């Protein structure tokens, strides 16, 4: 990106932060990946609109949330990485609804719901994403998903226009939303919950947290389940049946605790993780005939 554009970005994101060659390992839960050519943290919709105008149609850019579902190439990301940061993380409680900025951590929204005696968001308390990423992914766990709690979403298109979409218009389905097809940015969402008993809400959250600690390799960096659940099967079982528990490439490993998780077992490169994911897909296909689709999103060039 040329210097003039970078200077314009500095001015546009005056309340945020612009940095060059930002290590993406600091922004992904895999803790791997090369650098972003330009990393822009934004603190309000006007800054975002101005940055989109500067980048226009010619400069490549992408958005990240909390980086908990991302694998960034070791060669990094060309162009700009946009990150909605402070200023986008407000949570307002109005009766049984919460109006949450895209950068709000799901854990904080769950906490706010609990404190206000609101039930329905317990499922998301242990998902380490932001509201924006969770809306994009229709994140879910323990029979809950964003689809069930999102009432509406405020979005910005790449021209800087904002619009509100209802939950129906978001076309949520298993780990999908309209944002998988349309170039839109989540600014905030209205979450509608029910009134509940605080003690029961707490018990439910504690139970889900205990189940995560028990079943998931939370001691290692990862991006959660690497693969989507194929219809009629469980990815972890297929991987285990293919004899791949503990299988390693470089520093990447199929978790011994939960075979659906690919973990960074120590100094993994993104290339190790990527190669491991591909090898798991191949061996599971050979063993069971089932094609595993990745849930993890790859950003940058992986040489394919
Ligand atoms: C230990 C662990 C456990 C996990 N458990 C679960 C689980 O139980 N259920 C589950 O569903 N997931 C789980 N995940 C995966 C992950 O946390 C979710 O997919 C989460 O919703 C991703 O949110 P994020 O903010 O980190 O998004 P990112 O990973 O940063 O981004 C995900 C996608 O959303 C896009 N995006 C992010 N923010 C915006 C925005 N504001 N506007 C437009 N696009 C945006 C990005 O471009 C990218 O395409 C887990 C991950 C880990 C590490």
XYZ file of C-alpha atoms and ligand atoms in Angstrom:
357
model
C 0.000 0.000 0.000
C 1.437 3.350 -0.895
C 2.545 5.877 1.734
C -0.076 8.443 0.823
C -2.910 5.979 1.487
C -1.331 4.898 4.769
C -1.117 8.549 5.848
C -4.786 9.000 5.010
C -5.609 5.946 7.125
C -3.704 7.440 10.070
C -5.843 10.575 9.814
C -9.111 8.675 9.313
C -8.612 6.386 12.310
C -7.538 9.200 14.599
C -9.252 7.752 17.677
C -8.235 4.222 16.809
C -4.812 2.871 15.902
C -2.952 2.180 12.674
C 0.127 0.011 12.595
C 2.311 -1.404 9.863
C 3.445 -5.034 9.714
C 1.313 -5.974 12.693
C 1.916 -9.598 13.800
C -1.355 -11.473 13.362
C -0.208 -14.054 15.897
C -1.212 -11.425 18.476
C -4.742 -11.301 17.050
C -5.579 -14.981 16.557
C -6.285 -17.659 19.148
C -4.053 -20.082 17.178
C -1.240 -17.579 17.958
C 0.257 -18.099 14.501
C 0.445 -16.209 11.228
C 2.517 -13.553 9.523
C 1.968 -9.826 9.568
C -0.815 -7.623 8.294
C 0.574 -5.019 5.910
C -1.587 -2.377 7.600
C -3.662 -3.026 10.715
C -6.395 -0.514 11.453
C -8.320 -0.397 14.706
C -11.529 1.581 14.473
C -13.518 3.159 17.247
C -16.687 4.374 15.536
C -18.828 4.083 12.396
C -17.630 7.411 10.950
C -14.001 6.282 11.108
C -14.951 2.977 9.504
C -16.869 4.742 6.711
C -13.904 7.025 6.005
C -11.439 4.118 6.002
C -13.678 2.213 3.557
C -13.764 5.276 1.311
C -9.957 5.545 1.364
C -9.442 1.876 0.632
C -12.075 2.068 -2.107
C -12.376 -0.800 -4.535
C -8.661 -1.140 -5.297
C -7.006 -1.870 -1.970
C -7.660 -5.336 -0.539
C -8.915 -5.475 3.024
C -10.550 -7.894 5.409
C -12.222 -7.742 8.787
C -11.403 -9.618 11.915
C -13.180 -9.921 15.220
C -11.446 -11.674 18.082
C -9.552 -13.971 15.685
C -10.918 -17.094 17.359
C -11.965 -18.779 14.138
C -9.099 -17.700 11.908
C -5.946 -19.240 10.467
C -3.692 -16.542 8.996
C -1.028 -17.552 6.488
C 2.630 -17.337 7.575
C 3.191 -14.964 4.659
C 0.693 -12.595 6.258
C -2.075 -10.516 4.772
C -1.631 -8.029 1.933
C -3.553 -4.802 2.278
C -5.482 -3.734 5.339
C -6.891 -5.715 8.223
C -9.741 -3.845 9.889
C -10.559 -4.480 13.512
C -13.542 -2.930 15.270
C -12.208 -2.103 18.701
C -13.024 0.102 21.700
C -16.063 2.213 20.949
C -17.707 -0.775 19.277
C -17.873 -2.731 22.519
C -20.753 -1.087 24.319
C -23.536 -3.227 25.802
C -26.842 -1.502 26.664
C -29.556 -3.343 28.525
C -33.162 -2.276 27.828
C -35.715 -4.547 29.497
C -35.243 -7.994 28.005
C -33.040 -6.845 25.116
C -29.349 -6.091 24.912
C -27.952 -3.769 22.278
C -24.377 -4.843 21.746
C -21.552 -3.407 19.672
C -19.761 -5.743 17.259
C -16.591 -5.832 19.356
C -18.387 -6.898 22.544
C -16.950 -10.197 23.782
C -19.623 -12.909 24.030
C -18.469 -13.633 27.588
C -19.239 -10.029 28.586
C -22.670 -10.129 26.946
C -23.421 -13.369 28.831
C -22.303 -11.715 32.064
C -24.530 -8.677 31.429
C -27.473 -10.974 30.661
C -26.898 -12.896 33.893
C -26.561 -9.738 35.988
C -29.888 -8.520 34.628
C -31.648 -11.852 35.145
C -31.938 -12.535 31.411
C -31.804 -16.076 30.064
C -31.030 -17.458 26.598
C -27.401 -16.389 26.142
C -25.795 -18.925 28.502
C -24.704 -21.097 25.544
C -22.339 -18.385 24.297
C -20.578 -17.548 27.580
C -17.600 -19.788 26.803
C -17.227 -19.018 23.084
C -14.147 -16.776 22.843
C -15.469 -14.586 20.012
C -16.857 -11.110 19.558
C -20.480 -10.384 18.748
C -19.553 -9.503 15.128
C -17.760 -12.790 14.489
C -20.521 -14.737 16.237
C -23.190 -13.162 14.030
C -21.184 -13.933 10.875
C -20.626 -17.534 11.962
C -24.020 -18.044 13.635
C -21.927 -19.333 16.526
C -23.545 -21.946 18.688
C -23.084 -24.521 21.417
C -25.144 -26.754 23.702
C -28.310 -26.465 21.580
C -28.102 -22.667 21.476
C -27.110 -20.508 18.521
C -27.061 -16.827 17.644
C -30.040 -17.396 15.344
C -32.239 -17.964 18.421
C -31.327 -14.728 20.189
C -30.567 -12.126 17.511
C -33.530 -9.850 16.843
C -31.842 -7.511 14.352
C -28.393 -6.513 13.124
C -27.088 -3.121 12.025
C -24.732 -3.497 9.082
C -22.519 -1.285 6.954
C -21.838 -2.055 3.303
C -18.455 -1.375 1.704
C -19.761 1.979 0.387
C -20.386 3.113 3.964
C -24.198 2.850 3.915
C -25.832 1.437 7.024
C -28.974 -0.660 7.196
C -30.752 -2.859 9.674
C -31.640 -6.466 8.922
C -34.083 -8.639 10.827
C -33.020 -12.083 12.020
C -34.938 -13.616 9.065
C -33.073 -11.408 6.613
C -29.761 -12.556 8.169
C -30.531 -16.071 6.795
C -28.862 -17.849 9.695
C -28.147 -21.557 9.297
C -25.525 -23.933 10.657
C -22.370 -21.770 11.024
C -23.622 -19.496 8.254
C -25.323 -16.151 7.760
C -25.915 -13.762 4.887
C -22.443 -12.313 5.607
C -20.917 -15.443 4.069
C -22.297 -14.237 0.711
C -22.639 -10.473 0.988
C -19.921 -7.959 1.760
C -21.288 -6.390 4.905
C -19.857 -5.350 8.240
C -21.644 -5.971 11.538
C -21.782 -2.774 13.605
C -24.125 -3.900 16.349
C -26.982 -6.261 17.082
C -30.080 -6.405 19.235
C -30.219 -9.570 21.327
C -33.615 -10.566 22.688
C -33.667 -12.764 25.780
C -36.212 -13.961 28.312
C -36.549 -13.156 31.999
C -35.132 -15.935 34.139
C -33.921 -16.913 37.558
C -30.395 -15.626 38.209
C -29.386 -18.711 40.148
C -30.494 -21.007 37.310
C -28.732 -18.850 34.719
C -25.508 -19.057 36.742
C -25.853 -22.815 37.186
C -26.317 -23.292 33.442
C -23.248 -21.173 32.625
C -21.161 -23.011 35.223
C -22.303 -26.368 33.821
C -21.385 -25.390 30.239
C -18.007 -24.035 31.407
C -17.275 -27.282 33.282
C -18.213 -29.340 30.215
C -15.845 -27.232 28.067
C -12.981 -27.650 30.552
C -13.670 -31.377 30.683
C -13.961 -32.039 26.927
C -11.924 -29.332 25.179
C -8.147 -28.804 25.046
C -8.368 -25.266 26.421
C -4.748 -25.470 27.560
C -3.577 -25.212 23.925
C -4.061 -22.392 21.401
C -6.681 -23.390 18.829
C -9.630 -22.050 16.878
C -12.143 -24.418 18.451
C -13.582 -27.145 16.232
C -11.562 -27.150 13.033
C -14.326 -28.841 11.045
C -18.064 -28.450 10.653
C -20.313 -31.267 11.778
C -21.062 -33.350 8.685
C -24.736 -34.293 8.441
C -25.361 -37.557 10.248
C -21.863 -37.776 11.743
C -19.579 -36.223 14.348
C -16.308 -34.855 12.995
C -14.378 -35.846 16.150
C -15.573 -39.470 15.928
C -14.648 -39.734 12.231
C -11.180 -38.344 13.000
C -10.717 -40.685 15.936
C -11.896 -43.671 13.830
C -9.243 -42.760 11.237
C -6.635 -43.182 14.005
C -5.704 -39.530 14.015
C -5.900 -38.576 17.711
C -2.539 -37.064 18.597
C -1.455 -37.010 14.925
C 1.090 -34.239 14.357
C 2.612 -32.197 11.573
C 5.332 -29.900 12.910
C 3.904 -28.070 15.919
C 0.291 -28.756 14.932
C -1.564 -31.642 16.530
C -4.975 -33.291 16.484
C -5.994 -32.940 20.122
C -5.810 -36.089 22.225
C -8.672 -34.751 24.331
C -11.078 -33.779 21.508
C -10.178 -34.975 18.016
C -12.265 -32.214 16.405
C -9.766 -29.646 17.681
C -6.514 -28.968 15.829
C -4.182 -27.323 18.327
C -0.942 -25.407 18.292
C 1.011 -27.812 20.494
C 4.076 -25.544 20.575
C 5.625 -23.232 18.030
C 3.388 -24.366 15.191
C 3.496 -22.409 11.964
C 0.209 -21.753 10.216
C 1.579 -23.975 7.422
C 1.751 -26.891 9.905
C -1.861 -26.329 10.949
C -3.003 -25.997 7.355
C -1.139 -29.153 6.276
C -2.583 -31.068 9.234
C -6.137 -29.957 8.402
C -5.702 -31.075 4.769
C -4.190 -34.419 5.818
C -7.018 -35.068 8.295
C -9.560 -34.333 5.546
C -7.793 -36.758 3.187
C -7.447 -39.584 5.698
C -11.030 -39.257 6.955
C -12.274 -39.325 3.359
C -10.169 -42.434 2.661
C -11.330 -44.106 5.863
C -15.039 -43.272 5.889
C -15.903 -41.597 2.594
C -17.018 -38.454 4.444
C -15.704 -35.025 3.346
C -14.989 -32.779 6.311
C -15.566 -29.113 5.602
C -13.453 -26.642 7.558
C -15.123 -24.345 10.058
C -11.889 -22.392 10.510
C -11.498 -19.514 8.035
C -8.140 -19.211 6.270
C -6.850 -15.726 5.517
C -3.908 -15.061 3.191
C -2.040 -17.310 0.787
C -1.629 -21.010 1.592
C -0.118 -21.889 -1.780
C -3.080 -23.727 -3.278
C -11.436 -22.624 22.483
C -12.459 -22.261 21.433
C -13.768 -22.720 21.558
C -14.715 -22.397 20.594
N -15.992 -22.846 20.764
C -16.937 -22.534 19.848
C -18.291 -22.978 20.017
O -18.644 -23.636 20.983
N -19.186 -22.647 19.050
C -18.851 -21.903 17.959
O -19.719 -21.611 17.122
N -17.568 -21.463 17.785
C -16.624 -21.750 18.691
N -15.336 -21.301 18.519
C -14.984 -20.559 17.301
C -15.124 -19.024 17.397
O -14.965 -18.584 18.733
C -16.466 -18.546 16.834
O -16.603 -18.871 15.462
C -16.638 -17.017 16.992
O -17.959 -16.674 16.683
C -15.689 -16.209 16.114
O -15.772 -14.858 16.537
P -14.527 -13.859 16.373
O -14.948 -12.532 16.856
O -13.323 -14.439 16.984
O -14.418 -13.800 14.787
P -13.118 -13.980 13.879
O -12.579 -15.345 14.074
O -12.207 -12.847 14.062
O -13.782 -13.878 12.436
C -14.689 -14.859 11.978
C -15.330 -14.349 10.675
O -16.158 -13.245 10.972
C -15.759 -12.096 10.208
N -16.023 -10.933 11.057
C -15.602 -10.736 12.340
N -16.102 -9.600 12.824
C -16.869 -9.058 11.832
C -17.685 -7.894 11.718
N -17.815 -7.011 12.706
N -18.338 -7.679 10.537
C -18.204 -8.547 9.491
N -17.448 -9.646 9.542
C -16.797 -9.905 10.705
C -14.317 -12.325 9.849
O -13.994 -11.653 8.660
C -14.312 -13.840 9.652
O -14.823 -14.146 8.367
C -14.360 -21.603 19.476
C -13.041 -21.140 19.363
C -12.105 -21.454 20.329
C -10.706 -20.926 20.201
